[in-house]
Coordinates of C-alpha atoms and ligand atoms in Angstrom, one line a residue:
M10 CA 25.9 2.1 -11.3
T11 CA 26.6 4.1 -8.2
S12 CA 25.3 7.1 -6.7
A13 CA 26.1 10.6 -8.0
P14 CA 28.8 12.5 -5.6
E15 CA 25.7 14.8 -4.4
V16 CA 23.7 12.1 -3.5
A17 CA 26.4 10.4 -1.7
A18 CA 27.0 13.6 0.3
I19 CA 23.3 14.0 1.1
R20 CA 23.3 10.2 2.4
Q21 CA 26.3 11.0 4.5
A22 CA 24.8 14.3 5.9
V23 CA 21.7 12.4 7.0
L24 CA 23.7 9.6 8.6
D25 CA 25.8 12.2 10.5
G26 CA 22.7 13.8 11.7
A27 CA 23.5 17.1 10.1
P28 CA 21.3 20.2 11.1
G29 CA 18.5 21.2 8.7
P30 CA 20.1 24.4 7.4
E31 CA 23.2 22.3 6.6
L32 CA 21.2 19.9 4.6
G33 CA 19.2 22.5 2.8
A34 CA 22.4 24.0 1.7
L35 CA 23.9 20.8 0.0
A36 CA 24.3 20.6 -3.8
L37 CA 21.4 18.6 -5.4
P38 CA 22.4 16.2 -8.2
A39 CA 21.6 16.7 -11.7
A40 CA 20.4 13.2 -11.9
Y41 CA 19.6 10.4 -9.3
R42 CA 18.9 6.6 -9.4
G43 CA 15.1 5.5 -9.3
A44 CA 13.3 2.1 -10.0
V45 CA 11.7 2.8 -13.3
V46 CA 9.7 1.1 -16.1
R47 CA 10.3 2.3 -19.7
A48 CA 7.9 3.4 -22.1
D49 CA 9.8 1.6 -24.9
E50 CA 9.1 -1.7 -23.0
Q51 CA 5.4 -1.3 -22.6
E52 CA 4.7 -4.0 -25.1
M53 CA 7.0 -6.4 -24.0
W54 CA 4.5 -8.7 -22.2
A55 CA 2.1 -9.0 -25.1
G56 CA 0.6 -12.2 -25.1
V57 CA 2.5 -13.4 -21.9
P58 CA 0.2 -14.7 -19.1
S59 CA -0.1 -12.5 -15.9
E60 CA 1.7 -15.0 -13.7
E61 CA 4.7 -15.2 -16.2
K62 CA 5.2 -11.4 -16.5
D63 CA 8.4 -11.1 -14.3
P64 CA 9.0 -7.7 -12.7
R65 CA 12.6 -8.5 -12.6
R66 CA 12.7 -8.0 -16.3
S67 CA 10.8 -4.8 -16.4
L68 CA 11.6 -2.9 -13.5
H69 CA 15.4 -1.1 -13.8
L70 CA 17.5 0.9 -11.7
D71 CA 18.2 3.8 -14.2
E72 CA 19.6 7.4 -13.5
V73 CA 17.0 10.0 -14.4
P74 CA 17.4 13.7 -14.4
L75 CA 16.1 15.6 -11.3
P76 CA 12.9 17.6 -12.1
E77 CA 12.4 21.2 -11.3
L78 CA 10.7 21.9 -7.8
A79 CA 7.1 23.5 -8.0
P80 CA 6.3 26.1 -5.4
D81 CA 4.1 23.6 -3.5
E82 CA 6.4 20.5 -3.3
A83 CA 9.3 19.4 -1.5
Y84 CA 12.5 17.1 -2.5
V85 CA 12.8 14.2 -0.1
A86 CA 16.1 12.1 0.3
V87 CA 14.6 8.5 0.6
M88 CA 16.2 6.5 3.2
A89 CA 13.9 3.5 2.9
S90 CA 10.9 2.7 0.6
S91 CA 8.5 -0.3 0.4
I92 CA 6.9 -2.4 -2.3
N93 CA 3.1 -2.0 -3.0
F94 CA 1.0 -4.2 -5.2
N95 CA 0.5 -1.0 -7.8
T96 CA 4.4 -1.3 -8.4
V97 CA 3.5 -4.9 -9.2
W98 CA 0.8 -3.6 -11.6
T99 CA 3.1 -1.2 -13.2
S100 CA 5.8 -3.5 -13.8
I101 CA 3.4 -6.2 -15.5
F102 CA 1.6 -3.0 -17.6
E103 CA -1.5 -4.3 -16.3
P104 CA -4.5 -3.6 -16.3
V105 CA -3.1 -0.6 -18.1
S106 CA 0.4 0.8 -18.8
T107 CA 0.9 3.6 -16.4
F108 CA 2.3 5.9 -19.1
G109 CA -1.2 6.6 -20.0
F110 CA -1.5 8.3 -16.6
L111 CA 1.4 10.4 -17.1
G112 CA 0.5 11.8 -20.6
R113 CA -2.9 12.8 -19.1
L114 CA -1.1 14.5 -16.2
G115 CA 1.3 16.1 -18.6
R116 CA -1.4 17.9 -20.4
E117 CA -2.9 19.3 -17.3
S118 CA -0.4 22.0 -16.5
V119 CA 3.0 23.3 -16.8
W120 CA 4.2 21.6 -13.8
G121 CA 2.3 18.5 -14.8
A122 CA 4.3 18.4 -17.8
R123 CA 7.4 17.2 -16.2
H124 CA 5.8 13.9 -15.4
D125 CA 5.3 12.9 -18.9
Q126 CA 8.8 11.2 -19.5
P127 CA 9.8 8.2 -21.5
Y128 CA 10.5 6.5 -18.1
H129 CA 8.3 6.1 -15.0
V130 CA 9.9 6.1 -11.4
V131 CA 7.7 4.1 -9.3
G132 CA 6.9 3.7 -5.7
S133 CA 4.2 4.9 -3.5
D134 CA 5.8 4.8 0.0
A135 CA 8.9 6.2 1.5
A136 CA 10.6 7.5 4.7
G137 CA 13.3 10.0 4.5
V138 CA 14.4 13.7 5.0
V139 CA 13.3 16.8 3.5
L140 CA 16.0 18.4 1.4
R141 CA 14.4 21.7 0.0
V142 CA 10.8 22.9 0.0
G143 CA 9.2 25.3 -2.8
S144 CA 8.3 28.7 -2.0
A145 CA 4.9 27.9 -1.1
V146 CA 5.5 25.4 1.5
R147 CA 4.9 26.5 5.0
N148 CA 5.0 23.7 7.7
W149 CA 8.2 21.8 6.6
R150 CA 11.7 22.6 6.2
P151 CA 14.9 21.1 5.2
G152 CA 16.0 18.3 7.9
D153 CA 12.4 17.3 8.9
A154 CA 12.2 13.5 9.1
V155 CA 9.1 12.4 7.3
T156 CA 6.9 9.6 5.9
L157 CA 5.2 10.2 2.8
H158 CA 1.5 9.3 1.9
C159 CA 0.6 8.6 -1.8
N160 CA -2.6 10.9 -2.3
H161 CA -1.6 13.5 -4.9
V162 CA -4.1 16.1 -4.9
D163 CA -4.7 19.4 -7.0
D164 CA -5.6 21.8 -4.4
Q165 CA -7.0 24.4 -7.1
D166 CA -9.7 21.8 -8.2
P167 CA -12.9 22.6 -6.3
T168 CA -13.9 18.9 -6.4
A169 CA -10.8 18.3 -4.1
H170 CA -12.2 20.1 -1.2
D171 CA -14.8 18.0 0.4
D172 CA -13.2 14.5 0.6
S173 CA -9.9 15.0 -1.7
M174 CA -10.3 11.3 -2.7
L175 CA -13.3 12.4 -4.6
A176 CA -11.3 14.9 -6.5
A177 CA -11.8 14.6 -10.4
N178 CA -7.9 14.4 -10.9
Q179 CA -6.9 12.6 -7.7
R180 CA -3.9 10.5 -8.2
I181 CA -1.7 8.1 -6.6
W182 CA 1.9 9.3 -6.3
G183 CA 4.4 6.9 -7.9
Y184 CA 1.7 4.9 -9.7
E185 CA -0.3 7.7 -11.6
T186 CA 2.7 10.4 -11.1
N187 CA 6.0 10.1 -11.9
F188 CA 9.1 10.9 -9.5
G189 CA 7.9 8.0 -7.0
G190 CA 9.4 6.8 -3.8
L191 CA 11.7 3.8 -4.9
A192 CA 14.3 6.3 -5.6
E193 CA 17.2 8.2 -4.0
I194 CA 15.3 11.3 -4.1
T195 CA 11.5 12.0 -4.6
V196 CA 9.5 14.9 -5.5
V197 CA 6.1 15.2 -3.4
K198 CA 3.4 17.8 -2.7
A199 CA 3.9 19.3 0.8
N200 CA 0.4 17.8 1.6
Q201 CA 1.9 14.4 1.3
L202 CA 4.3 14.8 4.0
M203 CA 3.8 13.4 7.5
P204 CA 6.2 13.0 10.5
K205 CA 8.3 10.0 10.7
P206 CA 7.5 7.6 13.7
A207 CA 10.4 8.4 16.1
H208 CA 10.6 4.9 17.4
L209 CA 10.9 3.3 14.0
T210 CA 13.9 2.7 11.8
W211 CA 13.8 4.2 8.3
E212 CA 12.7 0.8 6.7
E213 CA 9.7 0.2 9.4
A214 CA 8.7 3.9 8.8
A215 CA 8.7 3.5 4.9
V216 CA 6.3 0.5 4.9
N217 CA 3.1 1.9 6.4
A218 CA 1.6 4.8 4.7
L219 CA -0.1 3.3 1.8
C220 CA -1.5 0.1 3.3
N221 CA -2.2 1.4 6.8
S222 CA -4.1 4.6 5.5
T223 CA -6.1 2.3 2.9
S224 CA -7.1 0.0 6.0
Y225 CA -7.8 3.0 8.1
R226 CA -10.4 4.6 5.5
M227 CA -12.0 1.2 4.7
L228 CA -12.6 0.3 8.3
V229 CA -12.4 3.3 10.8
S230 CA -13.4 6.3 8.7
P231 CA -16.9 7.4 8.0
N232 CA -15.9 7.3 4.4
G233 CA -15.5 3.6 4.8
A234 CA -17.4 1.0 6.9
Q235 CA -17.0 2.9 10.2
M236 CA -16.8 -0.5 12.1
T237 CA -18.2 -0.3 15.8
Q238 CA -17.3 -2.2 19.0
G239 CA -18.3 -5.9 18.7
Q240 CA -18.8 -6.1 15.0
T241 CA -17.3 -9.2 13.4
V242 CA -15.2 -8.6 10.3
L243 CA -14.0 -11.2 7.6
I244 CA -10.7 -10.0 6.3
W245 CA -9.3 -11.8 3.1
G246 CA -5.5 -12.0 2.7
A247 CA -5.2 -11.1 6.4
S248 CA -1.4 -11.4 6.7
G249 CA -0.9 -9.5 3.6
G250 CA -0.2 -5.6 3.0
I251 CA -3.6 -3.9 3.8
G252 CA -5.1 -7.4 5.5
A253 CA -2.4 -7.1 8.2
Y254 CA -3.3 -3.6 9.2
A255 CA -7.0 -4.2 8.9
C256 CA -6.5 -7.0 11.6
Q257 CA -4.8 -4.4 13.8
Y258 CA -7.7 -1.9 13.2
V259 CA -10.4 -4.6 14.2
L260 CA -8.6 -5.6 17.2
N261 CA -7.9 -2.0 18.4
G262 CA -11.6 -1.1 17.6
G263 CA -13.1 -3.8 19.7
G264 CA -14.2 -5.7 16.8
V265 CA -13.8 -9.5 16.0
P266 CA -11.6 -10.4 13.2
V267 CA -12.1 -13.6 11.1
A268 CA -8.9 -13.7 9.2
V269 CA -8.5 -15.8 6.1
V270 CA -4.9 -16.7 5.0
S271 CA -3.4 -19.6 2.9
S272 CA -0.9 -21.3 5.3
P273 CA -0.4 -22.5 8.7
E274 CA 2.5 -20.2 9.1
R275 CA 0.6 -17.3 8.3
A276 CA -2.3 -18.3 10.6
A277 CA 0.3 -18.7 13.5
L278 CA 1.4 -15.2 12.7
L279 CA -2.0 -13.7 13.2
H280 CA -2.6 -15.9 16.3
E281 CA 0.3 -14.1 17.9
M282 CA -0.9 -10.7 17.0
G283 CA -3.9 -11.6 18.8
V284 CA -6.5 -12.7 16.2
E285 CA -8.3 -15.7 17.5
H286 CA -10.4 -16.8 14.6
V287 CA -8.2 -17.9 11.5
I288 CA -9.3 -19.7 8.4
D289 CA -6.7 -21.4 6.3
R290 CA -8.4 -21.3 2.9
K291 CA -5.8 -23.8 1.3
A292 CA -6.5 -26.4 4.0
E293 CA -10.3 -25.9 3.6
G294 CA -9.8 -26.4 -0.2
Y295 CA -12.6 -23.9 -1.2
R296 CA -13.4 -23.9 -4.8
F297 CA -15.9 -21.1 -5.3
W298 CA -15.4 -21.2 -9.1
T299 CA -15.8 -24.7 -10.4
D300 CA -14.6 -23.5 -13.9
E301 CA -14.0 -20.1 -15.3
G302 CA -17.6 -19.3 -15.7
T303 CA -19.3 -21.1 -13.0
Q304 CA -19.6 -20.4 -9.2
D305 CA -20.7 -23.0 -6.6
P306 CA -22.9 -21.7 -4.0
A307 CA -22.4 -24.8 -2.0
E308 CA -18.9 -23.5 -1.4
W309 CA -20.1 -20.1 -0.3
R310 CA -22.4 -21.9 2.2
R311 CA -19.5 -23.9 3.4
L312 CA -17.3 -20.7 4.2
G313 CA -20.6 -19.2 5.9
K314 CA -20.9 -22.2 8.0
K315 CA -17.3 -22.2 9.1
I316 CA -17.5 -18.5 10.1
R317 CA -20.8 -19.3 12.1
E318 CA -18.8 -22.2 13.8
L319 CA -16.0 -19.9 14.7
V320 CA -18.0 -16.7 16.1
G321 CA -21.7 -17.8 15.9
V322 CA -22.7 -14.9 13.7
D323 CA -22.2 -13.6 10.0
P324 CA -19.7 -11.0 9.6
E325 CA -21.2 -7.4 9.6
I326 CA -18.2 -6.3 7.6
V327 CA -16.4 -8.1 4.7
F328 CA -12.9 -6.5 4.0
E329 CA -12.6 -7.4 0.3
H330 CA -9.6 -6.9 -2.1
P331 CA -9.1 -10.4 -4.0
G332 CA -11.9 -9.5 -6.3
R333 CA -13.2 -12.1 -8.8
S334 CA -12.1 -15.2 -7.1
T335 CA -13.8 -14.3 -3.7
M336 CA -16.6 -11.6 -4.2
G337 CA -19.4 -14.1 -4.9
A338 CA -18.5 -15.9 -1.5
S339 CA -18.1 -12.4 0.1
V340 CA -21.5 -11.0 -0.9
F341 CA -23.1 -14.3 0.3
V342 CA -21.4 -14.6 3.7
C343 CA -22.0 -11.0 4.6
A344 CA -24.7 -10.4 7.4
R345 CA -27.9 -8.9 6.7
G346 CA -27.7 -5.3 6.6
G347 CA -23.9 -5.8 6.5
Q348 CA -21.2 -4.1 4.2
I349 CA -18.7 -5.6 1.9
I350 CA -16.0 -2.8 1.4
T351 CA -13.6 -3.4 -1.5
C352 CA -10.5 -1.6 -2.6
A353 CA -9.3 -3.9 -5.2
A354 CA -9.5 -6.9 -7.4
T355 CA -6.2 -8.9 -7.3
S356 CA -7.5 -11.8 -9.0
G357 CA -9.8 -10.1 -11.6
F358 CA -11.9 -6.9 -11.7
M359 CA -14.8 -8.5 -13.8
I360 CA -16.5 -9.9 -10.8
E361 CA -19.9 -11.7 -10.3
Y362 CA -22.0 -12.2 -7.3
D363 CA -25.5 -13.5 -6.9
N364 CA -27.4 -9.8 -6.4
R365 CA -30.4 -11.6 -4.7
Y366 CA -28.5 -11.9 -1.6
L367 CA -27.5 -8.3 -1.8
W368 CA -30.7 -6.9 -2.2
M369 CA -33.2 -9.1 -0.3
N370 CA -30.7 -9.1 2.8
Q371 CA -30.0 -5.5 2.6
K372 CA -26.4 -5.5 2.2
A373 CA -24.2 -2.6 0.9
L374 CA -21.1 -3.1 -1.6
K375 CA -18.8 -0.1 -1.3
G376 CA -15.9 1.0 -3.1
C377 CA -12.9 2.5 -1.2
H378 CA -9.8 3.9 -2.6
F379 CA -6.6 5.0 -0.5
A380 CA -7.3 7.8 1.9
N381 CA -7.5 11.7 2.1
Y382 CA -4.9 13.5 4.1
R383 CA -6.7 13.8 7.3
E384 CA -7.2 9.9 7.2
A385 CA -3.6 9.4 6.2
W386 CA -2.6 11.7 9.1
E387 CA -4.6 9.9 11.7
A388 CA -3.5 6.4 10.5
N389 CA 0.1 7.9 10.7
R390 CA -0.6 9.3 14.2
L391 CA -1.4 5.8 15.3
V392 CA 1.8 4.5 14.2
C393 CA 3.7 7.3 15.9
E394 CA 1.7 6.6 19.1
G395 CA 2.7 3.0 19.0
R396 CA -1.1 1.8 18.6
I397 CA -0.5 0.5 14.9
H398 CA 2.5 -1.4 14.2
P399 CA 4.5 -1.9 10.9
T400 CA 4.1 -5.3 9.4
M401 CA 7.6 -5.7 7.8
S402 CA 8.7 -9.2 7.1
A403 CA 11.8 -8.8 5.0
V404 CA 14.0 -6.0 3.8
F405 CA 15.9 -5.7 0.4
P406 CA 18.7 -3.7 -0.9
F407 CA 17.7 -1.1 -3.6
E408 CA 19.4 -3.1 -6.0
Q409 CA 17.0 -6.0 -5.3
A410 CA 13.7 -3.8 -5.5
A411 CA 12.6 -5.8 -8.5
E412 CA 13.0 -9.2 -6.9
A413 CA 10.9 -7.8 -3.9
A414 CA 8.2 -6.8 -6.5
Y415 CA 8.4 -10.3 -8.0
Q416 CA 7.9 -11.9 -4.4
V417 CA 4.7 -9.5 -3.7
H418 CA 3.4 -10.6 -7.4
H419 CA 3.6 -14.3 -6.4
N420 CA 2.2 -14.1 -2.9
L421 CA 5.6 -15.2 -1.4
H422 CA 5.6 -12.5 1.3
E423 CA 3.8 -11.8 4.5
G424 CA 3.0 -8.2 5.6
K425 CA 5.2 -5.7 3.7
L426 CA 8.8 -5.7 2.1
G427 CA 11.0 -2.9 2.9
V428 CA 13.6 -1.5 0.4
L429 CA 16.7 0.1 1.6
V430 CA 17.6 3.3 -0.6
L431 CA 20.0 5.6 1.0
A432 CA 20.1 3.8 4.3
P433 CA 23.2 1.6 4.1
E434 CA 21.9 -0.9 6.4
E435 CA 18.8 -1.8 8.6
G436 CA 18.3 -0.5 12.0
L437 CA 19.0 3.3 11.5
G438 CA 16.7 6.3 11.9
V439 CA 15.5 5.7 15.5
T440 CA 15.4 8.8 17.7
D441 CA 13.0 7.2 20.6
P442 CA 14.9 4.2 21.7
E443 CA 12.8 3.9 24.8
T444 CA 9.4 3.7 23.2
R445 CA 10.8 1.2 20.6
E446 CA 12.2 -1.0 23.4
R447 CA 8.7 -1.0 25.0
L448 CA 7.0 -2.0 21.7
L449 CA 9.8 -4.2 20.2
P450 CA 7.8 -7.5 20.2
Q451 CA 4.9 -5.9 18.4
I452 CA 7.1 -3.9 16.0
T453 CA 9.3 -7.0 15.1
L454 CA 6.3 -9.5 14.9
F455 CA 6.2 -10.0 11.1
R456 CA 10.2 -9.9 10.8
R457 CA 10.4 -12.7 13.3
H458 CA 7.9 -14.7 10.9
G459 CA 9.5 -13.5 7.8
G460 CA 12.8 -13.9 5.9
Ligands
LIG183 P1 -0.6 -8.5 -0.8 O1 0.5 -8.1 0.2 O2 -0.2 -9.1 -1.7 O3 -1.6 -9.2 -0.1 C1 -2.8 -9.8 -0.5 C2 -3.2 -11.1 0.0 O4 -4.4 -11.5 -0.5 C3 -2.4 -12.1 0.1 O5 -1.6 -12.0 1.3 C4 -3.2 -13.3 0.0 O6 -3.5 -13.9 1.3 C5 -4.6 -13.0 -0.5 N1 -4.9 -13.3 -1.8 C6 -4.3 -13.2 -3.0 N2 -5.0 -13.8 -3.9 C7 -6.1 -14.4 -3.3 C8 -7.1 -15.0 -4.0 N3 -7.2 -15.5 -5.2 N4 -8.2 -15.3 -3.1 C9 -8.2 -15.0 -1.7 N5 -7.0 -14.4 -1.2 C10 -6.0 -14.1 -2.0 O7 -1.3 -7.1 -1.3 P2 -2.0 -6.0 -0.6 O8 -0.8 -5.0 -0.2 O9 -2.8 -6.3 0.6 O10 -3.0 -5.5 -1.8 C11 -4.0 -6.2 -2.0 C12 -4.9 -5.6 -3.2 O11 -5.2 -4.4 -2.8 C13 -3.9 -5.3 -4.3 O12 -4.7 -5.6 -5.5 C14 -3.5 -3.9 -4.2 O13 -3.3 -3.5 -5.6 C15 -4.8 -3.3 -3.8 N6 -4.7 -2.2 -2.9 C16 -5.5 -1.1 -3.3 C17 -5.5 0.1 -2.6 C18 -6.3 1.1 -2.9 O14 -6.2 2.2 -2.5 N7 -7.4 1.1 -3.6 C19 -4.4 0.3 -1.5 C20 -3.7 -1.0 -1.3 C21 -3.9 -2.1 -2.0 P3 -3.5 -15.4 1.4 O15 -2.7 -16.3 0.2 O16 -2.6 -15.8 2.7 O17 -5.0 -15.9 1.5

């Protein structure tokens, strides 16, 4: 299936550097291509173990109608996108089917009803160009090069006006809403728009927002652990999507990262980033669970001893996300008075830890989820200023978005996987080549180690 002629014209205009008014005057297509899961396939994995649920069978490139634009929204032509783990969850319909989210949003308002469709256009990251803005949008216009963050907030809800991540109906765009970023055109609220870093290509600019903002809130923000200089931070999955940004934040903030990975290649990558202390969990052979219902505290102690050997202290902060497989160890090894900050549970959400170590040693276990606009903006500003770098290790054509999701599902990737959507090839979209040249070794670190 090829792009609609209107989409092809939009792509060409962006590539030609057409001015904003010209882009804003281009005809919009009646339909566009997006990576979707289909409601009539929600039950396709019944009885199939998680590892065998294959996103390549459930994620399709379908043509879907372009929805009407609400006054506070923008259409964005997506030059590139990326794969996040939430697209894996959607494609394997775990822990729940995302069509339930779309149904609830559909009942909320007239504009919300657009989202309740028999298909779900997924994707929670993108970089591209604004095509049209709704009548209430003030700060953005057609032609603006943007990256998109995924916090979808209803600004008429009073609970959204302290920390918007505490809003009663806060949602993640492209996961709990329709019309996500793995598509030729996406629909976002104006308060999801952020400037594209000028020194990055479309695909490098597309991979950061979700994971970078999450790690920023978890480690830097007062809403998270608010790391201070000299603190030791244990980072699980340190070469993965959120872990690789976490390492950068700890290094930037004068902390001491202790990074956990599962191969010598991943350890080498992090050493090149400047992380001195790396633990290869496979080589160490940790078995925190002896069987499905029993953990082995001796293994927690072995990890704690290893960390003390490396840095001489217990970690004041543990950056948690594997969940069931590691939480017992995370609570145990965390320093007295320290914090375990968690945003996920990749290996299982029914977790178990020995509460005596938490209360007797005055530790805190804190949940953390994505980022508010201010946090996402600050995290993006650091990318724009070349202080935080993309962690993109490989790039896939749009037609292989499902293959990229499969690789993330099976932990075959490092950092982030980019997806070219309207960008016909890699390397386009840079408008500040001088800064790029200066920062090239850092920008391409993961690419050099990846596919
Ligand atoms: P990712 O790119 O797949 O990285 C996860 C890393 O975790 C892997 O590189 C792997 O590293 C490690 N890992 C996987 N299974 C593990 C296990 N059983 N024990 C120890 N380490 C394990 O994924 P991601 O983008 O970093 O996301 C991680 C999780 O956070 C996902 O569940 C995602 O949905 C969630 N998330 C939540 C938010 C939020 O806002 N709440 C935002 C972003 C991501 P090694 O094999 O090298 O150790």
